[in-house]
Amino acid sequence: MIEESLVYICADAAGKKHIGCGVTVEGGLIATCRHVWRDVGLTPHVQFPRINSSEALQPLTLVDDCQDVGAPPDCVLLRPALMPKGIPQVPLAIKDSLETGEAQCRAQLLRGSKRQEVSIPGRIDEA
């Protein structure tokens, strides 16, 4: 499910200038790092890489910059103009104990002209 929720954040309406990645989360939102949103520029779009239709590329708007209380997380919440049908949305943690601990990040790395999917193990600390 996580792999199918990954999206590309693009700086152009053609979906060719990939700036970073994000993940679809419940509520029809996309979470990405603040630096990705900062670097995307004036024409932010999301590309749903597992969708083969005209809905695969959508303009984005900022919903929440996540800077309201305390030390802000390196996260922003975005909304696509349209969330294509069939895109899984990752549920948010329902209790604090599920927000920290052992974790894994899935990413696509560009190796020459090919993309390689990798898993990066890690730990999410309480800080």
PDB file of C-alpha atoms in Angstrom:
ATOM      1  CA  MET A   1       0.000   0.000   0.000  1.00  0.00           C
ATOM      2  CA  ILE A   2       2.782   2.445   0.870  1.00  0.00           C
ATOM      3  CA  GLU A   3       4.439   2.052  -2.540  1.00  0.00           C
ATOM      4  CA  GLU A   4       1.158   2.781  -4.315  1.00  0.00           C
ATOM      5  CA  SER A   5       0.706   5.937  -2.212  1.00  0.00           C
ATOM      6  CA  LEU A   6       4.008   7.497  -3.317  1.00  0.00           C
ATOM      7  CA  VAL A   7       3.806  10.487  -5.670  1.00  0.00           C
ATOM      8  CA  TYR A   8       6.218  12.874  -7.393  1.00  0.00           C
ATOM      9  CA  ILE A   9       6.136  16.598  -6.666  1.00  0.00           C
ATOM     10  CA  CYS A  10       6.927  18.463  -9.890  1.00  0.00           C
ATOM     11  CA  ALA A  11       7.828  22.060 -10.734  1.00  0.00           C
ATOM     12  CA  ASP A  12       6.057  22.087 -14.083  1.00  0.00           C
ATOM     13  CA  ALA A  13       2.684  21.306 -15.624  1.00  0.00           C
ATOM     14  CA  ALA A  14       4.256  18.646 -17.866  1.00  0.00           C
ATOM     15  CA  GLY A  15       5.520  16.557 -14.932  1.00  0.00           C
ATOM     16  CA  LYS A  16       9.097  16.492 -16.189  1.00  0.00           C
ATOM     17  CA  LYS A  17      10.838  18.535 -13.462  1.00  0.00           C
ATOM     18  CA  HIS A  18      10.681  16.237 -10.424  1.00  0.00           C
ATOM     19  CA  ILE A  19      11.668  18.090  -7.265  1.00  0.00           C
ATOM     20  CA  GLY A  20      10.870  15.445  -4.663  1.00  0.00           C
ATOM     21  CA  CYS A  21       8.332  12.900  -3.554  1.00  0.00           C
ATOM     22  CA  GLY A  22       5.364  12.741  -1.242  1.00  0.00           C
ATOM     23  CA  VAL A  23       2.732  10.338  -0.021  1.00  0.00           C
ATOM     24  CA  THR A  24      -1.046  10.422  -0.167  1.00  0.00           C
ATOM     25  CA  VAL A  25      -2.612  10.502   3.290  1.00  0.00           C
ATOM     26  CA  GLU A  26      -6.179  10.181   4.475  1.00  0.00           C
ATOM     27  CA  GLY A  27      -8.441  13.106   3.685  1.00  0.00           C
ATOM     28  CA  GLY A  28      -7.281  13.390   0.080  1.00  0.00           C
ATOM     29  CA  LEU A  29      -4.054  15.144   1.067  1.00  0.00           C
ATOM     30  CA  ILE A  30      -0.414  14.760   0.127  1.00  0.00           C
ATOM     31  CA  ALA A  31       2.386  15.060   2.691  1.00  0.00           C
ATOM     32  CA  THR A  32       5.853  16.121   1.607  1.00  0.00           C
ATOM     33  CA  CYS A  33       8.907  17.807   3.114  1.00  0.00           C
ATOM     34  CA  ARG A  34       8.885  21.572   3.551  1.00  0.00           C
ATOM     35  CA  HIS A  35      12.030  21.967   1.427  1.00  0.00           C
ATOM     36  CA  VAL A  36      10.312  20.178  -1.487  1.00  0.00           C
ATOM     37  CA  TRP A  37       7.400  22.645  -1.354  1.00  0.00           C
ATOM     38  CA  ARG A  38       9.835  25.569  -1.048  1.00  0.00           C
ATOM     39  CA  ASP A  39      11.828  24.382  -4.081  1.00  0.00           C
ATOM     40  CA  VAL A  40       8.880  23.531  -6.349  1.00  0.00           C
ATOM     41  CA  GLY A  41       8.294  27.108  -7.521  1.00  0.00           C
ATOM     42  CA  LEU A  42       5.240  28.735  -9.067  1.00  0.00           C
ATOM     43  CA  THR A  43       3.674  25.800 -10.961  1.00  0.00           C
ATOM     44  CA  PRO A  44       3.470  22.963  -8.402  1.00  0.00           C
ATOM     45  CA  HIS A  45       2.018  19.714  -9.681  1.00  0.00           C
ATOM     46  CA  VAL A  46       1.762  16.173  -8.414  1.00  0.00           C
ATOM     47  CA  GLN A  47       2.346  13.158 -10.621  1.00  0.00           C
ATOM     48  CA  PHE A  48       0.684   9.887  -9.652  1.00  0.00           C
ATOM     49  CA  PRO A  49       3.205   7.443 -11.219  1.00  0.00           C
ATOM     50  CA  ARG A  50       0.972   4.374 -11.045  1.00  0.00           C
ATOM     51  CA  ILE A  51      -1.955   5.996 -12.890  1.00  0.00           C
ATOM     52  CA  ASN A  52      -2.084   5.782 -16.688  1.00  0.00           C
ATOM     53  CA  SER A  53      -4.633   8.445 -17.521  1.00  0.00           C
ATOM     54  CA  SER A  54      -5.049  12.170 -17.955  1.00  0.00           C
ATOM     55  CA  GLU A  55      -5.662  12.356 -14.184  1.00  0.00           C
ATOM     56  CA  ALA A  56      -2.047  11.316 -13.442  1.00  0.00           C
ATOM     57  CA  LEU A  57      -0.836  14.943 -13.292  1.00  0.00           C
ATOM     58  CA  GLN A  58      -2.661  17.455 -11.098  1.00  0.00           C
ATOM     59  CA  PRO A  59      -1.969  21.008  -9.873  1.00  0.00           C
ATOM     60  CA  LEU A  60      -1.273  21.368  -6.149  1.00  0.00           C
ATOM     61  CA  THR A  61      -2.228  23.895  -3.483  1.00  0.00           C
ATOM     62  CA  LEU A  62      -0.848  24.333   0.019  1.00  0.00           C
ATOM     63  CA  VAL A  63      -3.368  23.303   2.696  1.00  0.00           C
ATOM     64  CA  ASP A  64      -1.246  23.475   5.866  1.00  0.00           C
ATOM     65  CA  ASP A  65       2.355  24.565   6.362  1.00  0.00           C
ATOM     66  CA  CYS A  66       2.379  22.695   9.728  1.00  0.00           C
ATOM     67  CA  GLN A  67       3.994  25.601  11.592  1.00  0.00           C
ATOM     68  CA  ASP A  68       1.250  26.444  14.108  1.00  0.00           C
ATOM     69  CA  VAL A  69       2.572  25.046  17.391  1.00  0.00           C
ATOM     70  CA  GLY A  70       6.055  24.553  18.777  1.00  0.00           C
ATOM     71  CA  ALA A  71       8.911  23.271  16.638  1.00  0.00           C
ATOM     72  CA  PRO A  72       7.450  22.633  13.194  1.00  0.00           C
ATOM     73  CA  PRO A  73       7.965  19.215  11.596  1.00  0.00           C
ATOM     74  CA  ASP A  74       9.681  19.093   8.223  1.00  0.00           C
ATOM     75  CA  CYS A  75       6.302  18.549   6.592  1.00  0.00           C
ATOM     76  CA  VAL A  76       3.604  20.362   4.646  1.00  0.00           C
ATOM     77  CA  LEU A  77       0.162  19.156   3.565  1.00  0.00           C
ATOM     78  CA  LEU A  78      -0.958  19.709  -0.022  1.00  0.00           C
ATOM     79  CA  ARG A  79      -4.180  19.111  -1.926  1.00  0.00           C
ATOM     80  CA  PRO A  80      -4.289  18.011  -5.564  1.00  0.00           C
ATOM     81  CA  ALA A  81      -6.999  19.518  -7.767  1.00  0.00           C
ATOM     82  CA  LEU A  82      -8.274  15.946  -8.181  1.00  0.00           C
ATOM     83  CA  MET A  83      -7.348  12.744  -6.363  1.00  0.00           C
ATOM     84  CA  PRO A  84      -7.549   9.947  -8.970  1.00  0.00           C
ATOM     85  CA  LYS A  85      -9.749   6.990  -8.081  1.00  0.00           C
ATOM     86  CA  GLY A  86      -7.995   3.948  -6.703  1.00  0.00           C
ATOM     87  CA  ILE A  87      -5.095   5.803  -5.059  1.00  0.00           C
ATOM     88  CA  PRO A  88      -4.541   4.366  -1.554  1.00  0.00           C
ATOM     89  CA  GLN A  89      -4.357   6.964   1.193  1.00  0.00           C
ATOM     90  CA  VAL A  90      -2.142   6.153   4.175  1.00  0.00           C
ATOM     91  CA  PRO A  91      -4.069   6.438   7.463  1.00  0.00           C
ATOM     92  CA  LEU A  92      -2.661   8.758  10.099  1.00  0.00           C
ATOM     93  CA  ALA A  93      -1.422   7.220  13.361  1.00  0.00           C
ATOM     94  CA  ILE A  94      -4.328   6.733  15.765  1.00  0.00           C
ATOM     95  CA  LYS A  95      -2.185   6.798  18.919  1.00  0.00           C
ATOM     96  CA  ASP A  96       1.168   8.276  19.951  1.00  0.00           C
ATOM     97  CA  SER A  97       2.859   4.875  20.300  1.00  0.00           C
ATOM     98  CA  LEU A  98       2.476   4.346  16.530  1.00  0.00           C
ATOM     99  CA  GLU A  99       4.215   7.636  15.651  1.00  0.00           C
ATOM    100  CA  THR A 100       7.705   6.667  16.827  1.00  0.00           C
ATOM    101  CA  GLY A 101      10.005   3.670  16.664  1.00  0.00           C
ATOM    102  CA  GLU A 102      11.413   1.492  13.918  1.00  0.00           C
ATOM    103  CA  ALA A 103      10.454   2.713  10.452  1.00  0.00           C
ATOM    104  CA  GLN A 104      11.172   2.251   6.798  1.00  0.00           C
ATOM    105  CA  CYS A 105      11.239   4.735   3.941  1.00  0.00           C
ATOM    106  CA  ARG A 106      10.578   3.702   0.344  1.00  0.00           C
ATOM    107  CA  ALA A 107      12.210   5.817  -2.333  1.00  0.00           C
ATOM    108  CA  GLN A 108      13.024   5.794  -6.009  1.00  0.00           C
ATOM    109  CA  LEU A 109      16.611   6.732  -6.792  1.00  0.00           C
ATOM    110  CA  LEU A 110      17.776   7.799 -10.215  1.00  0.00           C
ATOM    111  CA  ARG A 111      20.721   5.641 -11.341  1.00  0.00           C
ATOM    112  CA  GLY A 112      21.843   6.890 -14.746  1.00  0.00           C
ATOM    113  CA  SER A 113      18.638   6.926 -16.766  1.00  0.00           C
ATOM    114  CA  LYS A 114      16.827   4.279 -14.701  1.00  0.00           C
ATOM    115  CA  ARG A 115      14.843   4.579 -11.489  1.00  0.00           C
ATOM    116  CA  GLN A 116      15.564   2.061  -8.745  1.00  0.00           C
ATOM    117  CA  GLU A 117      13.163   1.448  -5.838  1.00  0.00           C
ATOM    118  CA  VAL A 118      14.917   1.086  -2.496  1.00  0.00           C
ATOM    119  CA  SER A 119      13.974   0.627   1.153  1.00  0.00           C
ATOM    120  CA  ILE A 120      15.808   2.704   3.739  1.00  0.00           C
ATOM    121  CA  PRO A 121      15.514   1.423   7.324  1.00  0.00           C
ATOM    122  CA  GLY A 122      15.536   3.909  10.162  1.00  0.00           C
ATOM    123  CA  ARG A 123      14.033   5.050  13.414  1.00  0.00           C
ATOM    124  CA  ILE A 124      11.567   7.867  14.121  1.00  0.00           C
ATOM    125  CA  ASP A 125      12.573   9.445  17.439  1.00  0.00           C
ATOM    126  CA  GLU A 126      10.159  11.200  19.768  1.00  0.00           C
ATOM    127  CA  ALA A 127      11.928  14.533  19.085  1.00  0.00           C
TER     128      ALA A 127
END
